[in-house]
PDB file of C-alpha atoms in Angstrom:
ATOM      1  CA  MET A  43     -24.695 -38.393   4.697  1.00 80.00           C
ATOM      2  CA  ARG A  44     -25.471 -35.406   2.444  1.00 85.00           C
ATOM      3  CA  GLN A  45     -24.060 -32.030   3.372  1.00 91.00           C
ATOM      4  CA  TYR A  46     -26.130 -28.862   3.177  1.00 92.00           C
ATOM      5  CA  LYS A  47     -26.060 -25.210   4.118  1.00 95.00           C
ATOM      6  CA  VAL A  48     -28.875 -22.976   5.305  1.00 96.00           C
ATOM      7  CA  ASP A  49     -29.215 -19.833   3.214  1.00 96.00           C
ATOM      8  CA  PHE A  50     -30.903 -16.764   4.806  1.00 98.00           C
ATOM      9  CA  LEU A  51     -32.504 -14.099   2.604  1.00 98.00           C
ATOM     10  CA  THR A  52     -34.336 -10.890   3.473  1.00 98.00           C
ATOM     11  CA  ILE A  53     -36.828  -9.707   0.840  1.00 97.00           C
ATOM     12  CA  VAL A  54     -38.173  -6.140   1.171  1.00 97.00           C
ATOM     13  CA  GLN A  55     -39.836  -5.513  -2.186  1.00 96.00           C
ATOM     14  CA  ASP A  56     -42.081  -7.381  -4.614  1.00 97.00           C
ATOM     15  CA  GLY A  57     -40.172  -9.935  -6.657  1.00 97.00           C
ATOM     16  CA  ALA A  58     -39.306 -13.606  -6.856  1.00 97.00           C
ATOM     17  CA  VAL A  59     -37.250 -16.192  -4.973  1.00 97.00           C
ATOM     18  CA  LYS A  60     -35.768 -19.190  -6.767  1.00 96.00           C
ATOM     19  CA  SER A  61     -35.827 -22.151  -4.421  1.00 95.00           C
ATOM     20  CA  ASP A  62     -33.350 -24.805  -5.720  1.00 94.00           C
ATOM     21  CA  CYS A  63     -33.375 -26.346  -2.252  1.00 96.00           C
ATOM     22  CA  GLY A  64     -34.685 -29.206  -0.176  1.00 94.00           C
ATOM     23  CA  ASP A  65     -36.741 -27.183   2.315  1.00 97.00           C
ATOM     24  CA  ILE A  66     -37.841 -23.555   2.242  1.00 98.00           C
ATOM     25  CA  THR A  67     -39.367 -21.421   4.996  1.00 98.00           C
ATOM     26  CA  PHE A  68     -41.074 -18.035   4.619  1.00 98.00           C
ATOM     27  CA  ILE A  69     -41.464 -15.781   7.693  1.00 98.00           C
ATOM     28  CA  ASN A  70     -43.348 -12.487   7.436  1.00 98.00           C
ATOM     29  CA  ARG A  71     -41.664  -9.828   9.595  1.00 97.00           C
ATOM     30  CA  GLY A  72     -43.240  -6.839   7.834  1.00 95.00           C
ATOM     31  CA  LEU A  73     -46.116  -4.709   9.087  1.00 92.00           C
ATOM     32  CA  GLY A  74     -48.560  -5.752   6.333  1.00 95.00           C
ATOM     33  CA  THR A  75     -49.319  -9.049   4.670  1.00 97.00           C
ATOM     34  CA  VAL A  76     -47.228 -10.827   2.076  1.00 98.00           C
ATOM     35  CA  THR A  77     -48.706 -12.993  -0.673  1.00 98.00           C
ATOM     36  CA  ILE A  78     -46.702 -15.889  -2.110  1.00 98.00           C
ATOM     37  CA  ASN A  79     -47.481 -17.206  -5.599  1.00 98.00           C
ATOM     38  CA  ALA A  80     -50.731 -15.193  -5.689  1.00 97.00           C
ATOM     39  CA  SER A  81     -52.441 -17.690  -3.383  1.00 97.00           C
ATOM     40  CA  LEU A  82     -50.893 -17.918   0.095  1.00 97.00           C
ATOM     41  CA  THR A  83     -51.124 -14.870   2.381  1.00 98.00           C
ATOM     42  CA  LEU A  84     -49.037 -14.560   5.530  1.00 98.00           C
ATOM     43  CA  GLY A  85     -49.835 -11.989   8.224  1.00 97.00           C
ATOM     44  CA  PHE A  86     -47.297 -10.443  10.585  1.00 95.00           C
ATOM     45  CA  ASN A  87     -45.105 -13.078  12.233  1.00 96.00           C
ATOM     46  CA  GLN A  88     -46.789 -15.947  10.360  1.00 98.00           C
ATOM     47  CA  SER A  89     -44.643 -18.520   8.603  1.00 98.00           C
ATOM     48  CA  ILE A  90     -44.825 -21.593   6.418  1.00 98.00           C
ATOM     49  CA  THR A  91     -42.272 -24.318   5.752  1.00 98.00           C
ATOM     50  CA  LEU A  92     -42.394 -26.417   2.606  1.00 97.00           C
ATOM     51  CA  SER A  93     -40.368 -29.600   3.052  1.00 96.00           C
ATOM     52  CA  ALA A  94     -39.085 -32.001   0.440  1.00 93.00           C
ATOM     53  CA  ASN A  95     -38.661 -35.727   0.885  1.00 91.00           C
ATOM     54  CA  ALA A  96     -35.174 -37.217   1.067  1.00 84.00           C
ATOM     55  CA  GLY A  97     -33.311 -36.642  -2.195  1.00 81.00           C
ATOM     56  CA  GLU A  98     -35.842 -34.186  -3.617  1.00 92.00           C
ATOM     57  CA  ILE A  99     -35.025 -30.624  -4.711  1.00 94.00           C
ATOM     58  CA  ASP A 100     -37.694 -27.916  -4.986  1.00 96.00           C
ATOM     59  CA  LYS A 101     -37.234 -25.998  -8.268  1.00 96.00           C
ATOM     60  CA  THR A 102     -40.158 -23.577  -7.782  1.00 97.00           C
ATOM     61  CA  ILE A 103     -39.771 -19.861  -8.411  1.00 98.00           C
ATOM     62  CA  TYR A 104     -41.881 -18.222  -5.693  1.00 98.00           C
ATOM     63  CA  THR A 105     -43.358 -14.786  -6.405  1.00 98.00           C
ATOM     64  CA  VAL A 106     -43.669 -12.382  -3.495  1.00 98.00           C
ATOM     65  CA  LYS A 107     -46.026  -9.393  -3.230  1.00 98.00           C
ATOM     66  CA  PHE A 108     -46.278  -7.100  -0.207  1.00 98.00           C
ATOM     67  CA  SER A 109     -49.436  -5.249   0.858  1.00 96.00           C
ATOM     68  CA  SER A 110     -47.464  -2.323   2.304  1.00 92.00           C
ATOM     69  CA  PRO A 111     -44.177  -0.560   1.567  1.00 92.00           C
ATOM     70  CA  SER A 112     -42.833  -1.701   4.943  1.00 91.00           C
ATOM     71  CA  GLY A 113     -42.720  -5.352   3.889  1.00 94.00           C
ATOM     72  CA  ARG A 114     -40.054  -7.711   5.170  1.00 97.00           C
ATOM     73  CA  LEU A 115     -39.950 -11.420   4.393  1.00 98.00           C
ATOM     74  CA  ILE A 116     -37.291 -13.742   5.782  1.00 98.00           C
ATOM     75  CA  VAL A 117     -36.582 -16.804   3.619  1.00 98.00           C
ATOM     76  CA  LEU A 118     -34.582 -19.807   4.827  1.00 98.00           C
ATOM     77  CA  ARG A 119     -33.451 -22.370   2.244  1.00 98.00           C
ATOM     78  CA  LYS A 120     -31.842 -25.746   2.955  1.00 96.00           C
ATOM     79  CA  ILE A 121     -29.408 -26.113   0.063  1.00 94.00           C
ATOM     80  CA  TYR A 122     -27.552 -29.378  -0.483  1.00 91.00           C
ATOM     81  CA  THR A 123     -23.845 -28.915  -1.254  1.00 88.00           C
ATOM     82  CA  THR A 124     -22.889 -32.454  -2.325  1.00 72.00           C
TER      83      THR A 124
END
């Protein structure tokens, strides 16, 4: 069995998130929308989970852009430790 930890991040300004994980979830908790990689827009309280198959690691660098200064994005990453 592979061990992993769940990493929680809170993003409040435009930037990037390096995945390096098996699964990643984005949850928009801000008042406006958040756009991920210039193509996926999440409204308030919307979320998306991108899951890898067994043994796969996502190496994507996800860019994040908020539509309002009150942005808040929660990111959960499943990171394998062994």
